[in-house]
PDB file of C-alpha atoms in Angstrom:
ATOM      1  CA  VAL A  12      -8.732 -16.705  -3.051  1.00 42.00           C
ATOM      2  CA  CYS A  13      -6.939 -17.612   0.267  1.00 43.00           C
ATOM      3  CA  MET A  14      -8.573 -16.852   3.584  1.00 43.00           C
ATOM      4  CA  SER A  15      -6.286 -15.791   6.620  1.00 46.00           C
ATOM      5  CA  ARG A  16      -6.961 -17.935   9.628  1.00 46.00           C
ATOM      6  CA  CYS A  17      -3.861 -16.355  11.544  1.00 52.00           C
ATOM      7  CA  SER A  18      -4.521 -15.067  15.065  1.00 50.00           C
ATOM      8  CA  LEU A  19      -2.890 -12.502  17.155  1.00 56.00           C
ATOM      9  CA  LYS A  20      -1.363 -13.925  20.368  1.00 51.00           C
ATOM     10  CA  ASP A  21      -0.852 -10.403  21.750  1.00 53.00           C
ATOM     11  CA  PRO A  22      -2.518  -6.901  20.831  1.00 50.00           C
ATOM     12  CA  LEU A  23      -0.292  -5.067  18.350  1.00 59.00           C
ATOM     13  CA  PRO A  24      -0.190  -1.572  17.156  1.00 63.00           C
ATOM     14  CA  LEU A  25      -1.016  -1.392  13.326  1.00 66.00           C
ATOM     15  CA  LEU A  26      -0.584   1.501  11.012  1.00 71.00           C
ATOM     16  CA  ALA A  27      -2.603   1.413   7.779  1.00 65.00           C
ATOM     17  CA  ALA A  28      -2.032   4.207   5.252  1.00 64.00           C
ATOM     18  CA  GLY A  29      -5.237   4.488   3.198  1.00 59.00           C
ATOM     19  CA  GLY A  30      -7.174   2.501   5.521  1.00 61.00           C
ATOM     20  CA  ASN A  31     -10.734   4.131   5.147  1.00 71.00           C
ATOM     21  CA  THR A  32     -11.939   2.343   2.053  1.00 71.00           C
ATOM     22  CA  GLY A  33     -11.613  -0.805  -0.044  1.00 80.00           C
ATOM     23  CA  ILE A  34      -8.711  -3.285   0.836  1.00 84.00           C
ATOM     24  CA  GLY A  35      -7.215  -0.989   3.554  1.00 84.00           C
ATOM     25  CA  LYS A  36     -10.520  -0.709   5.525  1.00 88.00           C
ATOM     26  CA  ALA A  37     -11.220  -4.568   5.022  1.00 89.00           C
ATOM     27  CA  THR A  38      -7.640  -5.135   6.360  1.00 90.00           C
ATOM     28  CA  ALA A  39      -7.986  -2.751   9.293  1.00 90.00           C
ATOM     29  CA  LEU A  40     -11.484  -4.250  10.346  1.00 92.00           C
ATOM     30  CA  HIS A  41     -10.081  -7.913  10.230  1.00 91.00           C
ATOM     31  CA  LEU A  42      -7.068  -6.788  12.475  1.00 91.00           C
ATOM     32  CA  ALA A  43      -9.433  -4.859  14.862  1.00 91.00           C
ATOM     33  CA  ARG A  44     -11.630  -7.758  15.173  1.00 92.00           C
ATOM     34  CA  LYS A  45      -8.459  -9.861  16.184  1.00 89.00           C
ATOM     35  CA  GLY A  46      -7.557  -7.211  18.906  1.00 89.00           C
ATOM     36  CA  ALA A  47      -5.172  -5.044  17.219  1.00 88.00           C
ATOM     37  CA  ARG A  48      -4.801  -1.215  17.884  1.00 89.00           C
ATOM     38  CA  VAL A  49      -5.312   0.091  14.617  1.00 90.00           C
ATOM     39  CA  ILE A  50      -4.426   3.617  13.459  1.00 91.00           C
ATOM     40  CA  LEU A  51      -5.955   4.826  10.153  1.00 90.00           C
ATOM     41  CA  ALA A  52      -3.502   7.088   8.294  1.00 88.00           C
ATOM     42  CA  CYS A  53      -5.671   9.020   5.941  1.00 87.00           C
ATOM     43  CA  ARG A  54      -5.879  12.368   4.084  1.00 87.00           C
ATOM     44  CA  ASN A  55      -9.622  12.789   4.576  1.00 88.00           C
ATOM     45  CA  ARG A  56     -10.797  13.059   8.224  1.00 91.00           C
ATOM     46  CA  ASP A  57     -14.640  12.715   7.513  1.00 92.00           C
ATOM     47  CA  LYS A  58     -14.016   9.337   5.498  1.00 90.00           C
ATOM     48  CA  ALA A  59     -11.803   8.052   8.086  1.00 90.00           C
ATOM     49  CA  GLN A  60     -14.152   8.809  10.979  1.00 93.00           C
ATOM     50  CA  ALA A  61     -16.651   7.097   8.983  1.00 93.00           C
ATOM     51  CA  ALA A  62     -14.515   3.909   8.343  1.00 91.00           C
ATOM     52  CA  ILE A  63     -13.722   4.025  12.200  1.00 93.00           C
ATOM     53  CA  ALA A  64     -17.496   4.074  13.059  1.00 94.00           C
ATOM     54  CA  ASP A  65     -18.094   1.200  10.756  1.00 94.00           C
ATOM     55  CA  ILE A  66     -15.180  -0.740  12.142  1.00 93.00           C
ATOM     56  CA  GLN A  67     -16.165  -0.166  15.832  1.00 95.00           C
ATOM     57  CA  GLN A  68     -19.786  -1.097  15.100  1.00 95.00           C
ATOM     58  CA  GLU A  69     -18.916  -4.342  13.453  1.00 94.00           C
ATOM     59  CA  THR A  70     -15.951  -5.304  15.854  1.00 94.00           C
ATOM     60  CA  GLY A  71     -16.762  -3.727  19.118  1.00 94.00           C
ATOM     61  CA  SER A  72     -13.127  -2.361  19.284  1.00 92.00           C
ATOM     62  CA  THR A  73     -12.682   0.997  20.893  1.00 91.00           C
ATOM     63  CA  ASP A  74      -8.950   1.027  19.901  1.00 91.00           C
ATOM     64  CA  VAL A  75      -9.378   2.396  16.356  1.00 91.00           C
ATOM     65  CA  LEU A  76      -7.730   5.759  15.877  1.00 90.00           C
ATOM     66  CA  TYR A  77      -7.343   8.245  12.994  1.00 91.00           C
ATOM     67  CA  MET A  78      -4.110  10.224  12.356  1.00 91.00           C
ATOM     68  CA  GLU A  79      -4.102  12.742   9.445  1.00 92.00           C
ATOM     69  CA  LEU A  80      -1.740  11.933   6.563  1.00 90.00           C
ATOM     70  CA  ASP A  81      -1.456  13.307   3.059  1.00 89.00           C
ATOM     71  CA  LEU A  82       1.113  11.165   1.077  1.00 85.00           C
ATOM     72  CA  ALA A  83       1.354  13.913  -1.637  1.00 83.00           C
ATOM     73  CA  SER A  84       2.791  16.370   0.892  1.00 88.00           C
ATOM     74  CA  LEU A  85       6.158  15.904   2.473  1.00 89.00           C
ATOM     75  CA  LYS A  86       5.388  18.464   5.280  1.00 92.00           C
ATOM     76  CA  SER A  87       2.330  16.183   6.211  1.00 93.00           C
ATOM     77  CA  ILE A  88       4.441  13.130   6.194  1.00 91.00           C
ATOM     78  CA  ARG A  89       6.962  14.581   8.393  1.00 92.00           C
ATOM     79  CA  CYS A  90       4.330  16.099  10.772  1.00 94.00           C
ATOM     80  CA  PHE A  91       2.785  12.699  10.788  1.00 92.00           C
ATOM     81  CA  ALA A  92       6.076  10.838  11.653  1.00 91.00           C
ATOM     82  CA  GLU A  93       6.828  13.188  14.492  1.00 94.00           C
ATOM     83  CA  THR A  94       3.404  12.990  16.172  1.00 93.00           C
ATOM     84  CA  PHE A  95       3.443   9.283  15.807  1.00 90.00           C
ATOM     85  CA  LEU A  96       6.710   8.853  17.409  1.00 91.00           C
ATOM     86  CA  LYS A  97       5.669  11.214  20.288  1.00 93.00           C
ATOM     87  CA  THR A  98       2.303   9.664  20.963  1.00 90.00           C
ATOM     88  CA  GLU A  99       2.971   5.817  20.356  1.00 88.00           C
ATOM     89  CA  SER A 100       5.391   3.637  22.063  1.00 85.00           C
ATOM     90  CA  ARG A 101       5.880   1.025  19.336  1.00 85.00           C
ATOM     91  CA  LEU A 102       4.899  -0.051  15.894  1.00 87.00           C
ATOM     92  CA  ASP A 103       4.519  -3.659  14.937  1.00 89.00           C
ATOM     93  CA  LEU A 104       2.926  -3.450  11.572  1.00 90.00           C
ATOM     94  CA  LEU A 105       2.780  -1.046   8.881  1.00 91.00           C
ATOM     95  CA  ILE A 106       0.548  -1.459   5.810  1.00 91.00           C
ATOM     96  CA  ASN A 107       1.244   0.759   2.802  1.00 90.00           C
ATOM     97  CA  ASN A 108      -2.151   0.400   1.161  1.00 84.00           C
ATOM     98  CA  ALA A 109      -2.854   4.125  -0.147  1.00 67.00           C
ATOM     99  CA  GLY A 110      -3.170   4.111  -3.899  1.00 58.00           C
ATOM    100  CA  THR A 111      -4.592   6.013  -6.962  1.00 50.00           C
ATOM    101  CA  ASP A 112      -4.733   5.502 -10.648  1.00 40.00           C
ATOM    102  CA  THR A 113      -4.565   9.178 -11.753  1.00 40.00           C
ATOM    103  CA  HIS A 114      -1.800  11.668 -12.176  1.00 38.00           C
ATOM    104  CA  ILE A 115      -1.865  12.784  -8.559  1.00 37.00           C
ATOM    105  CA  ARG A 116       1.567  13.096  -7.278  1.00 40.00           C
ATOM    106  CA  THR A 117       2.512  10.852  -4.132  1.00 41.00           C
ATOM    107  CA  VAL A 118       5.869   9.775  -2.508  1.00 43.00           C
ATOM    108  CA  ALA A 119       7.199   6.501  -1.998  1.00 41.00           C
ATOM    109  CA  PRO A 120       5.662   4.327   0.847  1.00 46.00           C
ATOM    110  CA  MET A 121       6.623   5.577   4.238  1.00 44.00           C
ATOM    111  CA  THR A 122       8.076   3.595   7.156  1.00 47.00           C
ATOM    112  CA  VAL A 123       8.247   5.015  10.733  1.00 47.00           C
ATOM    113  CA  TRP A 124       9.463   2.695  13.456  1.00 44.00           C
ATOM    114  CA  GLY A 125       8.889   3.279  17.248  1.00 46.00           C
ATOM    115  CA  GLY A 126       9.523  -0.346  18.400  1.00 63.00           C
ATOM    116  CA  GLY A 127      11.948  -2.978  18.141  1.00 52.00           C
ATOM    117  CA  GLY A 128      10.746  -5.165  15.354  1.00 67.00           C
ATOM    118  CA  GLY A 129       7.582  -5.914  12.994  1.00 90.00           C
ATOM    119  CA  ARG A 130       6.590  -5.894   9.447  1.00 93.00           C
ATOM    120  CA  VAL A 131       5.940  -3.717   6.416  1.00 94.00           C
ATOM    121  CA  VAL A 132       3.334  -4.814   3.970  1.00 94.00           C
ATOM    122  CA  THR A 133       3.103  -2.881   0.785  1.00 94.00           C
ATOM    123  CA  VAL A 134       0.038  -3.438  -1.781  1.00 91.00           C
ATOM    124  CA  SER A 135       1.452  -3.626  -5.155  1.00 89.00           C
ATOM    125  CA  SER A 136      -0.124  -5.404  -8.117  1.00 86.00           C
ATOM    126  CA  MET A 137       0.521  -7.852 -11.093  1.00 83.00           C
ATOM    127  CA  ALA A 138       0.542  -4.555 -13.149  1.00 78.00           C
ATOM    128  CA  HIS A 139       4.068  -4.231 -12.095  1.00 80.00           C
ATOM    129  CA  ARG A 140       4.856  -6.349 -15.004  1.00 80.00           C
ATOM    130  CA  TRP A 141       3.534  -3.692 -17.601  1.00 77.00           C
ATOM    131  CA  LYS A 142       5.998  -1.097 -16.379  1.00 71.00           C
ATOM    132  CA  HIS A 143       8.788   1.316 -17.031  1.00 77.00           C
ATOM    133  CA  ILE A 144      10.503   3.894 -14.799  1.00 83.00           C
ATOM    134  CA  ASP A 145      11.863   7.089 -16.619  1.00 80.00           C
ATOM    135  CA  PHE A 146      14.413   8.466 -14.156  1.00 82.00           C
ATOM    136  CA  GLU A 147      14.909  11.605 -16.002  1.00 79.00           C
ATOM    137  CA  ALA A 148      11.129  12.222 -16.000  1.00 79.00           C
ATOM    138  CA  LEU A 149      10.738  11.380 -12.410  1.00 81.00           C
ATOM    139  CA  ALA A 150      13.665  13.773 -11.528  1.00 76.00           C
ATOM    140  CA  ALA A 151      12.210  16.616 -13.467  1.00 74.00           C
ATOM    141  CA  ASN A 152       8.393  16.221 -12.945  1.00 74.00           C
ATOM    142  CA  ARG A 153       8.483  14.379  -9.540  1.00 74.00           C
ATOM    143  CA  ASP A 154       5.907  11.772 -10.987  1.00 70.00           C
ATOM    144  CA  LEU A 155       5.527   8.523 -12.765  1.00 72.00           C
ATOM    145  CA  GLY A 156       3.473   9.708 -15.770  1.00 63.00           C
ATOM    146  CA  THR A 157       0.766  11.963 -16.520  1.00 65.00           C
ATOM    147  CA  GLY A 158      -1.551  12.492 -19.616  1.00 59.00           C
ATOM    148  CA  ARG A 159      -5.326  13.059 -20.677  1.00 62.00           C
ATOM    149  CA  TYR A 160      -5.826   9.395 -21.581  1.00 59.00           C
ATOM    150  CA  SER A 161      -6.796   6.326 -19.730  1.00 64.00           C
ATOM    151  CA  TRP A 162      -3.857   4.407 -21.068  1.00 60.00           C
ATOM    152  CA  GLN A 163      -1.516   7.103 -19.678  1.00 68.00           C
ATOM    153  CA  PHE A 164      -3.027   6.900 -16.279  1.00 72.00           C
ATOM    154  CA  PHE A 165      -2.855   3.181 -16.276  1.00 75.00           C
ATOM    155  CA  GLN A 166       0.824   3.374 -17.335  1.00 78.00           C
ATOM    156  CA  ALA A 167       1.582   5.571 -14.526  1.00 79.00           C
ATOM    157  CA  TYR A 168      -0.344   3.135 -12.189  1.00 80.00           C
ATOM    158  CA  CYS A 169       1.688   0.297 -13.471  1.00 83.00           C
ATOM    159  CA  ASN A 170       4.988   2.156 -12.924  1.00 85.00           C
ATOM    160  CA  SER A 171       3.944   2.852  -9.520  1.00 85.00           C
ATOM    161  CA  LYS A 172       3.416  -0.758  -8.717  1.00 90.00           C
ATOM    162  CA  LEU A 173       6.866  -1.525 -10.026  1.00 90.00           C
ATOM    163  CA  CYS A 174       8.191   0.808  -7.538  1.00 90.00           C
ATOM    164  CA  ASN A 175       6.320  -0.761  -4.773  1.00 92.00           C
ATOM    165  CA  VAL A 176       7.990  -4.010  -5.574  1.00 93.00           C
ATOM    166  CA  LEU A 177      11.503  -2.337  -6.047  1.00 94.00           C
ATOM    167  CA  PHE A 178      10.901  -0.546  -2.723  1.00 94.00           C
ATOM    168  CA  THR A 179      10.225  -3.854  -0.687  1.00 96.00           C
ATOM    169  CA  HIS A 180      13.278  -5.467  -2.513  1.00 96.00           C
ATOM    170  CA  GLU A 181      15.597  -2.799  -1.463  1.00 97.00           C
ATOM    171  CA  LEU A 182      14.172  -2.377   2.046  1.00 96.00           C
ATOM    172  CA  ALA A 183      14.420  -5.988   2.801  1.00 96.00           C
ATOM    173  CA  LYS A 184      18.239  -5.715   1.936  1.00 96.00           C
ATOM    174  CA  ARG A 185      18.625  -2.678   4.108  1.00 95.00           C
ATOM    175  CA  LEU A 186      16.670  -4.340   7.154  1.00 94.00           C
ATOM    176  CA  LYS A 187      18.883  -7.620   6.885  1.00 94.00           C
ATOM    177  CA  GLY A 188      20.091  -8.445  10.406  1.00 93.00           C
ATOM    178  CA  THR A 189      17.161  -6.753  12.215  1.00 92.00           C
ATOM    179  CA  SER A 190      13.936  -7.892  13.454  1.00 92.00           C
ATOM    180  CA  VAL A 191      11.808  -6.129  10.730  1.00 94.00           C
ATOM    181  CA  THR A 192      10.732  -7.795   7.693  1.00 95.00           C
ATOM    182  CA  CYS A 193       8.896  -6.573   4.656  1.00 96.00           C
ATOM    183  CA  TYR A 194       6.635  -8.045   1.775  1.00 97.00           C
ATOM    184  CA  SER A 195       4.697  -6.753  -1.335  1.00 95.00           C
ATOM    185  CA  VAL A 196       1.561  -8.274  -2.448  1.00 94.00           C
ATOM    186  CA  HIS A 197      -0.729  -8.520  -5.204  1.00 90.00           C
ATOM    187  CA  PRO A 198      -4.221  -8.517  -3.732  1.00 85.00           C
ATOM    188  CA  GLY A 199      -6.181  -9.738  -6.802  1.00 73.00           C
ATOM    189  CA  ILE A 200      -8.476  -7.739  -9.128  1.00 72.00           C
ATOM    190  CA  VAL A 201     -10.517  -6.129  -6.562  1.00 60.00           C
ATOM    191  CA  ARG A 202     -13.565  -4.037  -6.638  1.00 52.00           C
ATOM    192  CA  THR A 203     -12.506  -0.858  -4.969  1.00 54.00           C
ATOM    193  CA  GLU A 204     -13.149   2.873  -5.161  1.00 49.00           C
ATOM    194  CA  LEU A 205     -10.169   3.460  -7.756  1.00 50.00           C
ATOM    195  CA  SER A 206     -12.717   3.784 -10.465  1.00 51.00           C
ATOM    196  CA  ARG A 207     -13.793   7.209  -8.863  1.00 51.00           C
ATOM    197  CA  HIS A 208     -10.827   8.836 -10.506  1.00 50.00           C
ATOM    198  CA  VAL A 209     -12.057   7.856 -14.185  1.00 53.00           C
ATOM    199  CA  SER A 210     -14.398   9.565 -16.484  1.00 57.00           C
ATOM    200  CA  LEU A 211     -18.334   8.690 -16.185  1.00 57.00           C
ATOM    201  CA  TRP A 212     -18.232   6.842 -19.415  1.00 50.00           C
ATOM    202  CA  GLN A 213     -15.439   4.501 -18.265  1.00 57.00           C
ATOM    203  CA  ARG A 214     -17.274   3.991 -14.895  1.00 56.00           C
ATOM    204  CA  LEU A 215     -20.216   2.962 -16.832  1.00 53.00           C
ATOM    205  CA  PHE A 216     -18.252   0.223 -18.134  1.00 50.00           C
ATOM    206  CA  ILE A 217     -15.995  -0.719 -15.337  1.00 55.00           C
ATOM    207  CA  GLU A 218     -18.462  -0.790 -12.327  1.00 59.00           C
ATOM    208  CA  PRO A 219     -20.873  -3.597 -13.895  1.00 53.00           C
ATOM    209  CA  VAL A 220     -17.992  -5.589 -14.838  1.00 51.00           C
ATOM    210  CA  SER A 221     -16.399  -5.192 -11.433  1.00 53.00           C
ATOM    211  CA  ARG A 222     -19.364  -6.231  -9.645  1.00 55.00           C
ATOM    212  CA  LEU A 223     -19.560  -9.424 -11.834  1.00 50.00           C
ATOM    213  CA  LEU A 224     -15.775 -10.524 -11.932  1.00 51.00           C
ATOM    214  CA  PHE A 225     -13.812  -8.766  -9.317  1.00 60.00           C
ATOM    215  CA  LEU A 226     -13.028  -9.785  -5.826  1.00 72.00           C
ATOM    216  CA  ASP A 227     -14.764  -7.914  -2.910  1.00 75.00           C
ATOM    217  CA  PRO A 228     -12.265  -5.945  -0.580  1.00 76.00           C
ATOM    218  CA  GLU A 229     -12.472  -8.628   2.165  1.00 83.00           C
ATOM    219  CA  ALA A 230     -11.225 -11.359  -0.331  1.00 81.00           C
ATOM    220  CA  GLY A 231      -8.704  -8.836  -1.663  1.00 81.00           C
ATOM    221  CA  ALA A 232      -7.384  -8.219   1.833  1.00 88.00           C
ATOM    222  CA  GLN A 233      -6.538 -11.840   2.501  1.00 91.00           C
ATOM    223  CA  THR A 234      -2.860 -11.882   0.929  1.00 92.00           C
ATOM    224  CA  THR A 235      -2.045  -8.544   2.840  1.00 92.00           C
ATOM    225  CA  LEU A 236      -3.396 -10.288   6.216  1.00 93.00           C
ATOM    226  CA  HIS A 237      -1.301 -13.481   5.415  1.00 94.00           C
ATOM    227  CA  CYS A 238       1.905 -11.321   5.119  1.00 95.00           C
ATOM    228  CA  ALA A 239       0.925  -9.349   8.304  1.00 92.00           C
ATOM    229  CA  LEU A 240       0.231 -12.369  10.448  1.00 91.00           C
ATOM    230  CA  GLN A 241       1.389 -15.534   9.193  1.00 92.00           C
ATOM    231  CA  GLU A 242       4.234 -16.976  11.547  1.00 91.00           C
ATOM    232  CA  GLY A 243       7.441 -18.327   9.942  1.00 93.00           C
ATOM    233  CA  ILE A 244       7.561 -16.353   6.714  1.00 95.00           C
ATOM    234  CA  GLU A 245      10.396 -13.950   8.040  1.00 95.00           C
ATOM    235  CA  PRO A 246      13.050 -15.678   5.770  1.00 96.00           C
ATOM    236  CA  LEU A 247      10.917 -14.431   2.795  1.00 97.00           C
ATOM    237  CA  SER A 248      11.315 -10.963   3.602  1.00 97.00           C
ATOM    238  CA  GLY A 249      11.505  -8.855   0.288  1.00 97.00           C
ATOM    239  CA  CYS A 250       9.396 -11.270  -1.497  1.00 97.00           C
ATOM    240  CA  TYR A 251       6.136 -10.747  -3.640  1.00 95.00           C
ATOM    241  CA  PHE A 252       3.105 -12.613  -2.658  1.00 96.00           C
ATOM    242  CA  SER A 253      -0.166 -13.444  -4.485  1.00 92.00           C
ATOM    243  CA  CYS A 254      -2.957 -15.699  -3.405  1.00 90.00           C
ATOM    244  CA  CYS A 255      -0.962 -16.092   0.045  1.00 93.00           C
ATOM    245  CA  GLU A 256       2.139 -17.472  -1.804  1.00 94.00           C
ATOM    246  CA  VAL A 257       5.443 -16.234  -2.885  1.00 96.00           C
ATOM    247  CA  GLN A 258       5.177 -15.364  -6.780  1.00 93.00           C
ATOM    248  CA  GLU A 259       7.895 -14.851  -9.121  1.00 93.00           C
ATOM    249  CA  VAL A 260       8.428 -11.110 -10.255  1.00 92.00           C
ATOM    250  CA  CYS A 261       9.544  -9.855 -13.618  1.00 90.00           C
ATOM    251  CA  ALA A 262      13.203  -9.362 -14.153  1.00 89.00           C
ATOM    252  CA  GLN A 263      13.120  -5.724 -13.728  1.00 89.00           C
ATOM    253  CA  ALA A 264      11.455  -5.890 -10.353  1.00 90.00           C
ATOM    254  CA  ARG A 265      14.270  -8.072  -9.059  1.00 91.00           C
ATOM    255  CA  ASP A 266      17.143  -5.928 -10.553  1.00 93.00           C
ATOM    256  CA  ASN A 267      19.233  -4.993  -7.389  1.00 95.00           C
ATOM    257  CA  ALA A 268      20.841  -2.102  -9.243  1.00 95.00           C
ATOM    258  CA  LEU A 269      17.481  -0.507 -10.329  1.00 92.00           C
ATOM    259  CA  ALA A 270      16.014  -0.905  -6.646  1.00 95.00           C
ATOM    260  CA  GLN A 271      19.008   0.853  -5.171  1.00 95.00           C
ATOM    261  CA  LYS A 272      18.819   3.495  -7.874  1.00 93.00           C
ATOM    262  CA  LEU A 273      15.123   3.966  -7.103  1.00 91.00           C
ATOM    263  CA  TRP A 274      15.810   4.147  -3.504  1.00 94.00           C
ATOM    264  CA  GLU A 275      18.550   6.724  -3.819  1.00 93.00           C
ATOM    265  CA  VAL A 276      16.351   9.050  -6.186  1.00 90.00           C
ATOM    266  CA  SER A 277      13.594   8.867  -3.882  1.00 89.00           C
ATOM    267  CA  GLU A 278      15.763  10.104  -0.944  1.00 90.00           C
ATOM    268  CA  LYS A 279      16.799  13.094  -3.066  1.00 88.00           C
ATOM    269  CA  LEU A 280      13.363  13.934  -4.135  1.00 86.00           C
ATOM    270  CA  CYS A 281      12.382  13.637  -0.422  1.00 85.00           C
ATOM    271  CA  LYS A 282      15.390  15.565   0.648  1.00 83.00           C
ATOM    272  CA  LEU A 283      16.634  12.930   3.073  1.00 82.00           C
TER     273      LEU A 283
END
């Protein structure tokens, strides 16, 4: 487990998608403590406000805000982007952290820039190695897999994490020559609230094991924070990090043609 020791020289606007629990909340708390202006982009207002209260109490920061964002709704995403660009003068750091392991349909990570540069950090997983993207099913059903059984949910989760890595790979190519860089990360096997989406008998097994063996959210946030704050990693834009170091990805995750195809299919699905 690495521990981020980087500091902020100047306050920076931070946007964290899915920052009201788990790794996202731990990341937001750490950056708020360092003086960042933090915007939690979440679907659930009550959970977001509770997270903001916790962060404010622990850090003393009064610059932690909530903006409504439902990543399962293109209308919500566009409304959010329009509101953000009207109310914020710049964005230095975007953390794509929102995630689920069920068949809920969500869109690709979202990037909105109001400033002249910054970083995009997308939370993926080592599970991207156990993956497959069925483009015909994606186009027809607008999802990466569904089903009644746990293994089907897990396969969809793996597929989504491969998409995260490919998204970052392609985004880095498209941002080349700009002052914006991007990174995907494996946070480790972290004890989060993803288990809330599984059945009761599965939770009875998962939760005791997770308390014993998994990382807590603070430890799980360290690689995200490294990619967000570490100076000098700009030449590594597009890379995949684990334990605060660049790690090799599987062959499919570094396939240029596949990354470009996923981007183009995503654009069509999003009507861009």
